[in-house]
Tab-separated table of C-alpha atoms in Angstrom:
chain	number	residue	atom	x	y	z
F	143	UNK	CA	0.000	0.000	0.000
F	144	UNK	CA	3.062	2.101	0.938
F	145	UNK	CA	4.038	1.717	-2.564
F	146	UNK	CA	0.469	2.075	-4.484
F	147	UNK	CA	-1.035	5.257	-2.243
F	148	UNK	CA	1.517	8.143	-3.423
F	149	UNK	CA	0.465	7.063	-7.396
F	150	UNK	CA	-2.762	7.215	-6.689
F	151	UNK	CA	-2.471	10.357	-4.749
F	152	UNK	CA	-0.512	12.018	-7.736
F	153	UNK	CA	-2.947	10.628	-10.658
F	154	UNK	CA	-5.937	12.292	-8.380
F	155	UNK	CA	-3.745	15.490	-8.412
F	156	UNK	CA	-2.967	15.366	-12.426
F	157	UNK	CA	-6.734	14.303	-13.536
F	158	UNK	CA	-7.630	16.638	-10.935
F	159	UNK	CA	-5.659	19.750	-12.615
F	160	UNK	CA	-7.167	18.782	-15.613
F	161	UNK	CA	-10.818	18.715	-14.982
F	162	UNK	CA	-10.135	22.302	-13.491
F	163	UNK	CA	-8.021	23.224	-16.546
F	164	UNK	CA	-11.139	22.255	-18.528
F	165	UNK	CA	-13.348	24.202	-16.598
F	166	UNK	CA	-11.014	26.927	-16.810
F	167	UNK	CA	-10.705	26.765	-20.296
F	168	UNK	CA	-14.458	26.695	-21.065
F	169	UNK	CA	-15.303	29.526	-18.579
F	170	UNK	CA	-13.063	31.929	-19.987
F	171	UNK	CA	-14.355	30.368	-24.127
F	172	UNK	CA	-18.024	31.355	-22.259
F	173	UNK	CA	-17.196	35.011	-21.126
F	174	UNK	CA	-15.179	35.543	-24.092
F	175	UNK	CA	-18.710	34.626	-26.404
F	176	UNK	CA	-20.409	36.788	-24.066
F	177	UNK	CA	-18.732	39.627	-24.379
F	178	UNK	CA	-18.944	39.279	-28.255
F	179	UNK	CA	-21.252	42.477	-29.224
F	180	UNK	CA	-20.974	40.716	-32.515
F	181	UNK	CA	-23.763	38.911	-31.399
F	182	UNK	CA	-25.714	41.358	-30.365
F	183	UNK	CA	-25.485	43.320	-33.345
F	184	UNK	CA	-26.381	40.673	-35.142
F	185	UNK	CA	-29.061	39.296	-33.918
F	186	UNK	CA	-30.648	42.734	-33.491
F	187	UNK	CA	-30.841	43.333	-37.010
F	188	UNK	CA	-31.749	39.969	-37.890
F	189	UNK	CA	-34.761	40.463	-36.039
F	190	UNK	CA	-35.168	43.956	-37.396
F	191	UNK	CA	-34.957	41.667	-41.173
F	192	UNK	CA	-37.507	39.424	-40.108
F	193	UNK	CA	-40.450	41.479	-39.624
F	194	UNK	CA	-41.129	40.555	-43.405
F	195	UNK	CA	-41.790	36.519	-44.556
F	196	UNK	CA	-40.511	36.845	-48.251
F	197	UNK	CA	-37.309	35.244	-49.285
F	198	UNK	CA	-35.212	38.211	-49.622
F	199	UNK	CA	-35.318	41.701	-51.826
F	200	UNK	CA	-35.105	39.638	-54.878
F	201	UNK	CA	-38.126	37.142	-54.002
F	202	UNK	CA	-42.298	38.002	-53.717
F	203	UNK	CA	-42.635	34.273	-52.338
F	204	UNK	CA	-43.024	32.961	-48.908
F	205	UNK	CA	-40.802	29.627	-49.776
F	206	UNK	CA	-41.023	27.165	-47.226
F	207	UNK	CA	-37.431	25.936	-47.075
F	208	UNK	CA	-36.305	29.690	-46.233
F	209	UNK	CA	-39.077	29.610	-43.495
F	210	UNK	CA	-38.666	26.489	-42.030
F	211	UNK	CA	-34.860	28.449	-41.392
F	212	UNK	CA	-36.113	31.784	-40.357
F	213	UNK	CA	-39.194	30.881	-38.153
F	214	UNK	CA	-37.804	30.822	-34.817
F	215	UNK	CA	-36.241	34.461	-35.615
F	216	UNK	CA	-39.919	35.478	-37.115
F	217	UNK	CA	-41.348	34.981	-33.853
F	218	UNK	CA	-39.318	37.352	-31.889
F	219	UNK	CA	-40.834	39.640	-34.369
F	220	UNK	CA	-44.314	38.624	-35.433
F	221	UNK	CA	-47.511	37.673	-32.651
F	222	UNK	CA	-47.445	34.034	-32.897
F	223	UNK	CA	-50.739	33.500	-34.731
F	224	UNK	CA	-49.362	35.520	-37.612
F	225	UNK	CA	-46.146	32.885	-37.502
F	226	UNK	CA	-48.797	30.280	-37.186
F	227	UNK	CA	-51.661	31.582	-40.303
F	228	UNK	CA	-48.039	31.580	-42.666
F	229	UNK	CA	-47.709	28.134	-42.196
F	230	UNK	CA	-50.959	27.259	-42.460
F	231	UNK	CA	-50.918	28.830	-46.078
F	232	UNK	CA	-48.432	25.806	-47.024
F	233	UNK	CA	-50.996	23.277	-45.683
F	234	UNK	CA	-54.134	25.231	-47.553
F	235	UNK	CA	-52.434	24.635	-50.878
F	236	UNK	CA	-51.056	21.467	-50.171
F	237	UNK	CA	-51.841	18.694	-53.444
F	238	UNK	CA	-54.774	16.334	-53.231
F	239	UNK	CA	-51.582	13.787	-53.111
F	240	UNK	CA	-50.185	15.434	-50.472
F	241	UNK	CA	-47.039	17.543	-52.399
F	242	UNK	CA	-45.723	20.711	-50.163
F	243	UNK	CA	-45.544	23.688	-52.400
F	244	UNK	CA	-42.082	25.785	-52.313
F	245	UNK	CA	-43.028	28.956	-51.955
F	246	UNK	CA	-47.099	30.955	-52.090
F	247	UNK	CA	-47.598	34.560	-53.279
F	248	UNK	CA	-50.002	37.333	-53.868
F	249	UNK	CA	-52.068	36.411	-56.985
F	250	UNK	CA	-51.305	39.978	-58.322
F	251	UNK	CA	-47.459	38.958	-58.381
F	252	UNK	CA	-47.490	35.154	-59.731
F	253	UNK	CA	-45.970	36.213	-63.010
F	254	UNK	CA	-42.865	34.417	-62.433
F	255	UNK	CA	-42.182	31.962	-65.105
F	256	UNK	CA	-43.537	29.121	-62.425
F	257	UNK	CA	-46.416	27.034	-62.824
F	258	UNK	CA	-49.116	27.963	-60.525
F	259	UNK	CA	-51.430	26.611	-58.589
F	260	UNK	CA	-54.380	28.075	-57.037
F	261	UNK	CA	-56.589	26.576	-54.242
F	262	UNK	CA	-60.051	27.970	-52.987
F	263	UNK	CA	-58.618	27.067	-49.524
F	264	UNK	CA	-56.117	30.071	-50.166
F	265	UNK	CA	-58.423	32.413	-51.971
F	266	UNK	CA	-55.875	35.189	-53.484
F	267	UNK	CA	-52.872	33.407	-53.185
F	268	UNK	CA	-50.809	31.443	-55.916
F	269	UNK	CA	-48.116	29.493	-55.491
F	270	UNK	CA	-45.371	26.897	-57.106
F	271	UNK	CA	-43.550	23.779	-56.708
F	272	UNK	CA	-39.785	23.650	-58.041
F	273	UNK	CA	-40.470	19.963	-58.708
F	274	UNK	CA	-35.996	19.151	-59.007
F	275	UNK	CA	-36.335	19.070	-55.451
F	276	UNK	CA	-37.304	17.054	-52.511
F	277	UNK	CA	-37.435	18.664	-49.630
F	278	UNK	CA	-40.497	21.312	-49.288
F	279	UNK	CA	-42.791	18.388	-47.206
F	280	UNK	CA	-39.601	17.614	-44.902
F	281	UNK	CA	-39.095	21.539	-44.523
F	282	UNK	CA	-42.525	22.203	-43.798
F	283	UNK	CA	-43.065	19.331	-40.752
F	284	UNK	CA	-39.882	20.933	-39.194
F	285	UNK	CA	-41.016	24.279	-39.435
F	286	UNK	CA	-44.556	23.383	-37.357
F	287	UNK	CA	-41.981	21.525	-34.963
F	288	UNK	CA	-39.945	24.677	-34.480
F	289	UNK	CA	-43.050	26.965	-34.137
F	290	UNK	CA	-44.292	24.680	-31.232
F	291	UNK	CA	-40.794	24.635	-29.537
F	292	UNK	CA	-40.682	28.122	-29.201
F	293	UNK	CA	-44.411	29.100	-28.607
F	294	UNK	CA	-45.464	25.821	-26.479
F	295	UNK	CA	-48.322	26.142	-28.946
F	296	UNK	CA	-50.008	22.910	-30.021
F	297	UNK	CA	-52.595	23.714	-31.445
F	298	UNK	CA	-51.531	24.263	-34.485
F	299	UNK	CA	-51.763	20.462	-35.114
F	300	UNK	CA	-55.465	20.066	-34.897
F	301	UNK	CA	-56.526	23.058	-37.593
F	302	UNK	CA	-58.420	21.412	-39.674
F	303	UNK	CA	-58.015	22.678	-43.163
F	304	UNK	CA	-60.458	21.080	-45.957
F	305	UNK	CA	-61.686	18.302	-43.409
F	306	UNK	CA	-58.311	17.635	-42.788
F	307	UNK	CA	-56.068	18.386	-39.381
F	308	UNK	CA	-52.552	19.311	-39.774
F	309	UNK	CA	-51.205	16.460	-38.183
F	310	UNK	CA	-53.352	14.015	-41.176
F	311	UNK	CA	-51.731	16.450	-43.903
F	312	UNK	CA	-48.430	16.438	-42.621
F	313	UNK	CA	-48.502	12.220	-43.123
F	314	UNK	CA	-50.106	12.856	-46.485
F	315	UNK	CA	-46.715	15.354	-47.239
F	316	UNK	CA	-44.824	11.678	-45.975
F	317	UNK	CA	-46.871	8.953	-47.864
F	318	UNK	CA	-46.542	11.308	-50.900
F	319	UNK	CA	-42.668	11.308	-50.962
F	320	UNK	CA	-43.362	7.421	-50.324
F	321	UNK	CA	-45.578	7.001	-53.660
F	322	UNK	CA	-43.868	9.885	-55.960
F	323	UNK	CA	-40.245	9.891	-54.814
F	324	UNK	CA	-38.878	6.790	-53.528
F	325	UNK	CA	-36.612	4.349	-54.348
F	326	UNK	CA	-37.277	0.497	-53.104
F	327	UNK	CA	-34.603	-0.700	-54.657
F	328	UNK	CA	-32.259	1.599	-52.281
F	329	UNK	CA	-35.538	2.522	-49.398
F	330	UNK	CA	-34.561	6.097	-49.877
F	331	UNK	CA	-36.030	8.921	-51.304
F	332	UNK	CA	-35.530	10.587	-54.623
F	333	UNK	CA	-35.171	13.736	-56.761
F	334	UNK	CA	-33.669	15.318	-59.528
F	335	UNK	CA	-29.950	15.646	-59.960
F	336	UNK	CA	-29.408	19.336	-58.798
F	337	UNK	CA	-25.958	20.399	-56.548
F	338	UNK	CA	-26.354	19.064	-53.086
F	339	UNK	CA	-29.014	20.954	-52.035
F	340	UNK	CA	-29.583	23.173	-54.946
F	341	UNK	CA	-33.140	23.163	-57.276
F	342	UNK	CA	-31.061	23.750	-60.266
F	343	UNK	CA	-30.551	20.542	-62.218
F	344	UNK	CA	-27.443	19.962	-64.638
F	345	UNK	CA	-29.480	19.426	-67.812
F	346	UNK	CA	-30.680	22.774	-70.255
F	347	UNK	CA	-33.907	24.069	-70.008
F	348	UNK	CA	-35.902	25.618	-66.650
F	349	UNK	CA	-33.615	24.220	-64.242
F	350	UNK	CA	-35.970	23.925	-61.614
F	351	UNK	CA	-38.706	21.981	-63.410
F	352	UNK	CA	-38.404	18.068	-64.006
F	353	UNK	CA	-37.823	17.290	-68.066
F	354	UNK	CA	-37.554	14.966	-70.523
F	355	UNK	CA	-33.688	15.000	-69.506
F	356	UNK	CA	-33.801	14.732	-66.321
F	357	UNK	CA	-31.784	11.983	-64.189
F	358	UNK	CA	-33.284	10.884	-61.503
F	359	UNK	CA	-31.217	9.971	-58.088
F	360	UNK	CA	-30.612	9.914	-54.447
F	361	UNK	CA	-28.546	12.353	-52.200
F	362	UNK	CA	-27.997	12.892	-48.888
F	363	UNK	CA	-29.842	16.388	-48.017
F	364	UNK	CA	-33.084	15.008	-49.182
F	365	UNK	CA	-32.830	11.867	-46.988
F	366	UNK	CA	-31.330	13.806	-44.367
F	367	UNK	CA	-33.836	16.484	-44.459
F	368	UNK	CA	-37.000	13.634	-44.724
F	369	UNK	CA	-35.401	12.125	-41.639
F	370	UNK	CA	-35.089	14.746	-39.127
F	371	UNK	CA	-38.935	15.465	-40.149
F	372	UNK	CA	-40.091	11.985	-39.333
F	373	UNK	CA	-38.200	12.494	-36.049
F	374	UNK	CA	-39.943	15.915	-35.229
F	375	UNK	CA	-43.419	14.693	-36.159
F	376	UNK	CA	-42.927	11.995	-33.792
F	377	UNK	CA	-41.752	14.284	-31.232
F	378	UNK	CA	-44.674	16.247	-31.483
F	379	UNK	CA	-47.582	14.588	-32.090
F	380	UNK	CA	-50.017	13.864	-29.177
F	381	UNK	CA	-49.405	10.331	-27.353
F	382	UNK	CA	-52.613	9.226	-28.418
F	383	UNK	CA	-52.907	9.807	-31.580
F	384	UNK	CA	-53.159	6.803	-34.339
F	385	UNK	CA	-50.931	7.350	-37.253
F	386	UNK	CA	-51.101	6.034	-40.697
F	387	UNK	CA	-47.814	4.465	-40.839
F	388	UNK	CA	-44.961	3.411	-38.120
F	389	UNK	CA	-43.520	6.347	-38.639
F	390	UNK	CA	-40.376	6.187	-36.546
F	391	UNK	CA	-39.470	2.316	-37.840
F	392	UNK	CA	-39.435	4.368	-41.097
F	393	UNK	CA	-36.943	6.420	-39.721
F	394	UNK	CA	-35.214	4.121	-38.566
F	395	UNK	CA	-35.162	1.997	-41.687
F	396	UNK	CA	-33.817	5.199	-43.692
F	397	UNK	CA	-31.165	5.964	-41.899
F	398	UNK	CA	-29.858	2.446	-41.793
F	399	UNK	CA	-29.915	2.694	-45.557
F	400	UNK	CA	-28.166	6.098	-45.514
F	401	UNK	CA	-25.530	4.092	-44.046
F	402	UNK	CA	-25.462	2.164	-46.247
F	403	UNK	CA	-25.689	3.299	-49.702
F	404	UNK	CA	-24.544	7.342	-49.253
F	405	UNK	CA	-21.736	6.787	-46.551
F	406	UNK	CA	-18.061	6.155	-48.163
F	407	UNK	CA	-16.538	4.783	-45.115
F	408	UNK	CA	-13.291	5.049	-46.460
F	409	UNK	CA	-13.132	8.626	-47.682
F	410	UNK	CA	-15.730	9.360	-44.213
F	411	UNK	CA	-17.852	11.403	-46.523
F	412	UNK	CA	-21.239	11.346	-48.297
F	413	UNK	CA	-21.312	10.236	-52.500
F	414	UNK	CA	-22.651	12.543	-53.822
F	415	UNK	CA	-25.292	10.824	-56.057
F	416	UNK	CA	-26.735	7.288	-56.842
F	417	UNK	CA	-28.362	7.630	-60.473
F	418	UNK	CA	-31.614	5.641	-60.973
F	419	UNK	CA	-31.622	6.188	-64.848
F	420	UNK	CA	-28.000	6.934	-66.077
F	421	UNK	CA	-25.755	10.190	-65.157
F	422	UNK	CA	-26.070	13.352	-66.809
F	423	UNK	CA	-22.142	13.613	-66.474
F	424	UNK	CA	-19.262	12.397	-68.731
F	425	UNK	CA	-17.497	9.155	-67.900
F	426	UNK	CA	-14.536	10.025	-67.121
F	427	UNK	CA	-15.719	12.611	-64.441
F	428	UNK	CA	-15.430	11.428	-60.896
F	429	UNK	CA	-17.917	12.923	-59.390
F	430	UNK	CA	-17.056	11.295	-55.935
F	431	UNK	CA	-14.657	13.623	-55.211
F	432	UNK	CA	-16.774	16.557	-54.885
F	433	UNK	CA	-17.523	17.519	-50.995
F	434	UNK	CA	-21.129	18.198	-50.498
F	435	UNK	CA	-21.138	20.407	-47.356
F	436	UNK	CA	-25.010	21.490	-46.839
F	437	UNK	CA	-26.629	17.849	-47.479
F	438	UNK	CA	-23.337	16.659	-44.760
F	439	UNK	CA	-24.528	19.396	-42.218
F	440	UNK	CA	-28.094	18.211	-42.664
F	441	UNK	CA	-27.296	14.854	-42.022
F	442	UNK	CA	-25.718	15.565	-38.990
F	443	UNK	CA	-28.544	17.128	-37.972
F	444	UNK	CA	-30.842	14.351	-38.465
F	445	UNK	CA	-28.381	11.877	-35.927
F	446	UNK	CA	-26.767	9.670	-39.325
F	447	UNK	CA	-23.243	10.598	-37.989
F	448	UNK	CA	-20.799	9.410	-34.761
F	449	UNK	CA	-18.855	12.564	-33.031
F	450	UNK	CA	-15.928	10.803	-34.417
F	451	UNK	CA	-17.427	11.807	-37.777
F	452	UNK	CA	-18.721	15.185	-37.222
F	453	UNK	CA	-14.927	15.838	-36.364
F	454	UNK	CA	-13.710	14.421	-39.525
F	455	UNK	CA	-16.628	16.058	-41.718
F	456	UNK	CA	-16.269	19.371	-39.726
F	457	UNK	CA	-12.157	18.695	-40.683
F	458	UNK	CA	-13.023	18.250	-44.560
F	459	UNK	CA	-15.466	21.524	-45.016
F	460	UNK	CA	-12.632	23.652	-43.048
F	461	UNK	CA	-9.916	22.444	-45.456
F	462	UNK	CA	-12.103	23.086	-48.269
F	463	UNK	CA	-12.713	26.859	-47.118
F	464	UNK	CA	-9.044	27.105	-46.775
F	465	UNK	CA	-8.046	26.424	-50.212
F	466	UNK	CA	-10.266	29.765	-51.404
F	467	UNK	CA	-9.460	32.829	-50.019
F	468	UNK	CA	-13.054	34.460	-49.085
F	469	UNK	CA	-14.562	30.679	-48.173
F	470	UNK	CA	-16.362	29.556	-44.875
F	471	UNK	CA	-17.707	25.980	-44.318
F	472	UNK	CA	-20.566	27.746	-46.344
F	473	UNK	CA	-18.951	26.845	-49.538
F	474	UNK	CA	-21.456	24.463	-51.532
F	475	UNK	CA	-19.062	22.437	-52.657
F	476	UNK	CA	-15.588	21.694	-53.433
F	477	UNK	CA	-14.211	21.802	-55.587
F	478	UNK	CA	-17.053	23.418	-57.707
F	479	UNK	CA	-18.279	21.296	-61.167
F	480	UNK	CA	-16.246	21.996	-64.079
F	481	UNK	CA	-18.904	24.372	-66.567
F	482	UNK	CA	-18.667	21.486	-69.306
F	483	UNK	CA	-20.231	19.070	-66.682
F	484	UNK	CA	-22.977	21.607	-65.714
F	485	UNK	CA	-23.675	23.635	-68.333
F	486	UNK	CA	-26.982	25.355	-66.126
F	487	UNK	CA	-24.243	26.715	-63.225
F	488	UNK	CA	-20.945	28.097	-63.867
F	489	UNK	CA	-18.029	27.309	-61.245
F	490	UNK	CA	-17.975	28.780	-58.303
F	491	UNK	CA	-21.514	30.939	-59.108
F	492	UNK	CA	-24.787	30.486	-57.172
F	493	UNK	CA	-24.831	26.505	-55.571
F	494	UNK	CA	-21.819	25.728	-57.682
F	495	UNK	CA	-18.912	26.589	-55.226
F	496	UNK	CA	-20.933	30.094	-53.959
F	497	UNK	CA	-20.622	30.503	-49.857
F	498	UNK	CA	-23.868	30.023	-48.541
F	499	UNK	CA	-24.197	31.253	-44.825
F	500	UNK	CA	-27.299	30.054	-44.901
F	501	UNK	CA	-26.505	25.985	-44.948
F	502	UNK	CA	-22.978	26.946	-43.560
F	503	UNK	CA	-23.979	28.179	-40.385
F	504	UNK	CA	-26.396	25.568	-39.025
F	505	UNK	CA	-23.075	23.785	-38.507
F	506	UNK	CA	-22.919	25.404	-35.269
F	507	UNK	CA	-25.416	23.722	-33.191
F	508	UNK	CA	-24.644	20.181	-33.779
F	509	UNK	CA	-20.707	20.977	-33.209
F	510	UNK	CA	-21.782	22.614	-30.178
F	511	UNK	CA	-24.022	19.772	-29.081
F	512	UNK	CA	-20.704	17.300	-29.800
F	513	UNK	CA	-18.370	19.612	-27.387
F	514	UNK	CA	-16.882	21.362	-30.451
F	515	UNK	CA	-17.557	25.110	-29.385
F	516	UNK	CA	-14.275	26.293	-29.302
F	517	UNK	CA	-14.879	25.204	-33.602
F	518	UNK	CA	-18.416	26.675	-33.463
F	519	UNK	CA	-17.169	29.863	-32.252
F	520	UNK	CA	-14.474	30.328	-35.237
F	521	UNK	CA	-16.253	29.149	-37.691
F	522	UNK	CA	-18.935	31.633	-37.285
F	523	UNK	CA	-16.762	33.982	-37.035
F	524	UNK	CA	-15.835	34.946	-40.158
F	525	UNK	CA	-19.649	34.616	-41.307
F	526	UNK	CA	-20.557	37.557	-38.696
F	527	UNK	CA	-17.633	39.290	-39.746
F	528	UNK	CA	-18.867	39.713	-43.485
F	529	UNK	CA	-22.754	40.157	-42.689
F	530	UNK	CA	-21.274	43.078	-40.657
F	531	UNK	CA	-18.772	43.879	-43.464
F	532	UNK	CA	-21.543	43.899	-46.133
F	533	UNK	CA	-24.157	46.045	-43.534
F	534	UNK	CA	-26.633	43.419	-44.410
F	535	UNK	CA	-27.555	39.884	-45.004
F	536	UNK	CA	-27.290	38.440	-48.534
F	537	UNK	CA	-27.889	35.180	-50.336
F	538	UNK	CA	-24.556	33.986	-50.949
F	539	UNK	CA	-20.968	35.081	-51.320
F	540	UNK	CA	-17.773	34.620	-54.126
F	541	UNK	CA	-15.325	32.801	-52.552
F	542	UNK	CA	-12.966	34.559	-55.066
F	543	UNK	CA	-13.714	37.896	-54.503
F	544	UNK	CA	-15.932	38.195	-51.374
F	545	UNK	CA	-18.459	40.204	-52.881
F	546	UNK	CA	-21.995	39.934	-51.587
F	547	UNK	CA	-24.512	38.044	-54.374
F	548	UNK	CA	-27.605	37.063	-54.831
F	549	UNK	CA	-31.117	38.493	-53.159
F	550	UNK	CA	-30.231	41.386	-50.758
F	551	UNK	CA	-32.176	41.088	-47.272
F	552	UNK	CA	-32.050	37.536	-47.430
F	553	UNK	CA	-34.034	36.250	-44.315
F	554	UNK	CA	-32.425	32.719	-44.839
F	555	UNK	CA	-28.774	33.988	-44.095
F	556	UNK	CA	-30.723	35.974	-40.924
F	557	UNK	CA	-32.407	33.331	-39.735
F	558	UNK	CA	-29.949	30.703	-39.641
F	559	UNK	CA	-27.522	33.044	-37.917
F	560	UNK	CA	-30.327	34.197	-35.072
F	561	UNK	CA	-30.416	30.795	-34.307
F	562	UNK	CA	-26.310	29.990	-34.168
F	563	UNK	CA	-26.016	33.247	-31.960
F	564	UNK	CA	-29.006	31.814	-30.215
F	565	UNK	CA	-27.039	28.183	-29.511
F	566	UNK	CA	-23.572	29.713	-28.654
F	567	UNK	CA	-24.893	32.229	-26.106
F	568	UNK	CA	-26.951	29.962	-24.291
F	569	UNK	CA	-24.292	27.303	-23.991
F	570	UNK	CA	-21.655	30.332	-22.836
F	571	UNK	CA	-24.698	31.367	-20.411
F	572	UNK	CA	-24.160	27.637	-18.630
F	573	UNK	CA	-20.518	27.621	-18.755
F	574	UNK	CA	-19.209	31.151	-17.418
């Protein structure tokens, strides 16, 4: 004992002096975030942004994937039934086979070169579907699931709307996606081939409408995205109530063939598509080297990834950034697709290589939530930095150049960074 007691005494001392090291070390991270008026600043004016529902300066459209991103900012500015009658619009116009629209406008401005729809539900309203993508039925479920985190407002899910309750037509928005846009060979679903998460597809034409060229395949966002909404609807519907399908075994089933068909093991990272009906790219292309950095954060998100993982993905989209000179994990992709291989998107323009705060900064959350703040903290960073810079919010940013692009006022970029600012400050409020 003579011999065993002063080791033990000394490893008690060292472990000891670390745990307080630690704690050291995260207090001082915590006042450091607090006394950030970065935050502040930012936040204040996202708010300030988001007394409007539009897109952005260069949009008339409530989309639904820009909501489902803004909402919990929107309600620091808006009465909650105002929040609440927006989303209901989505659910008013919603298909008799239970399709999400992406985005619903005044009738006096649908002259956009979309397809409308109208709906006597909605009575001077209009609104499209970008049919390339999958993800406005996803979007919308986690938007409701949002509004009742932050309100404590249930209700919401027993409006009836054409005979229907909102809980009924949010598993109509899932058992569409299981009829129109699913794969059983794979038991994932499907959409165009567009740029991670992008509703432009490769082929000529209006890029956001499905064609006679279109090839049809799987990617990650969309799965990732129809996931974390199966989750939330299951978190939030009432104990009792009877659904249509096992929704969570669905879930479940998904993700364990996200695991298996999208995740390369070896290379830690997500292919970036499985083609159903050939690929609109040349052979000798290899597409799997492309980093897709939005559908990666979104899976994340919806739980598909170890913390080993998120470290290694986190690793890849900061060693992207670094090899452009004005790049954040925003970056769409890297590198971008040569212009011969997408003819619709030039390199490095819009979702082809363009730094999207928007998808970029909902990295912070789940790195916080993994014990990566120190990360969170400088990765935002430079995204507060440039929305400070530019004495605005915008769409997306050249990576080249760091000019601003896109829609000015863009309540996406706002939105998503309300919500970081939210995640970081709260976390710093525990720690100090």
């Amino acid at each position: 004992m003579k011999l065993i007691l002063p080791v033990f005494i000394s490893l008690s001392l060292f472990l000891g002096s670390n745990v307080n090291a630690q704690v050291g070390s995260q207090s001082a991270l915590a006042k450091s975030i607090l006394a950030d008026s970065r935050l502040d600043t930012i936040q204040a004016r996202a708010v300030k942004l988001l007394s409007g529902f539009s897109a952005g300066t260069s949009y008339n459209e409530v989309w639904i994937r820009d909501f489902n991103t803004f909402i919990k900012g929107s309600l620091k500015a808006h009465p909650k039934e105002e929040v609440k009658n927006n989303l209901l619009m989505f659910f008013k116009i919603q298909g008799e086979d239970g399709n999400i629209v992406d985005g619903v406008v005044d009738s006096a401005k649908a002259n956009v070169g979309y397809k409308y729809r109208y709906s006597p539900l909605l009575r001077g309203w209009a609104a499209h579907k970008n049919t390339v993508e999958t993800d406005q039925e996803s979007s919308l479920v986690q938007a409701v699931k949002k509004y009742i985190d932050v309100t404590g407002d249930k209700t919401i899910l027993h409006e009836v709307i054409g005979g229907k309750n909102v809980l009924e037509r949010m598993e109509d928005a899932f058992i569409y996606l299981q009829k129109d846009r699913w794969s059983k060979e794979y038991g994932l679903v499907t959409g165009a081939t567009t740029i991670d998460w992008g509703d432009v597809q490769s082929e000529s034409g209006w890029g956001v409408a499905i064609n006679d060229k279109t090839k049809w395949t799987i990617d990650i966002y969309d799965n990732a995205m129809f996931v974390k909404a199966l989750h939330d609807f299951e978190a939030m519907k009432p104990k009792a109530y009877r659904e249509k399908q096992n929704w969570s075994e669905v879930a479940a089933t998904t993700s364990k063939n996200v695991r298996k068909y999208l995740w390369d093991k070896t290379t830690q990272k997500y292919t970036p598509h499985i083609y159903l009906n050939g690929s609109p790219f040349s052979p000798d292309f290899n597409e799997k080297e492309i980093l897709y950095t939005g559908g990666s954060i979104c899976a994340i998100i919806a739980g598909f990834n170890t913390p080993a993982e998120v470290k290694e993905i986190n690793r890849q989209m900061m060693a992207a950034a670094g090899k452009e000179k004005h790049a954040t994990i925003g970056i769409t992709v890297y590198p971008p697709y040569p212009a011969k291989q997408y003819p619709n998107m030039q390199p490095y323009n819009y979702q082809n290589g363009g730094d999207w705060t928007w998808f970029g900064g909902r990295m912070m959350a789940p790195l916080i939530s993994y014990g990566y703040v120190k990360d969170a903290y400088a990765e935002l960073s430079p995204m507060l930095d440039r929305a400070l810079a530019n004495k605005g919010f915008f769409e997306w940013y050249d990576v080249q150049t760091g000019a601003p692009k896109g829609s000015g006022d863009f309540r996406g970029e706002a939105g998503v960074l309300y919500d970081a600012i939210t995640v970081l400050k709260q976390w710093a409020t525990k720690n100090k």
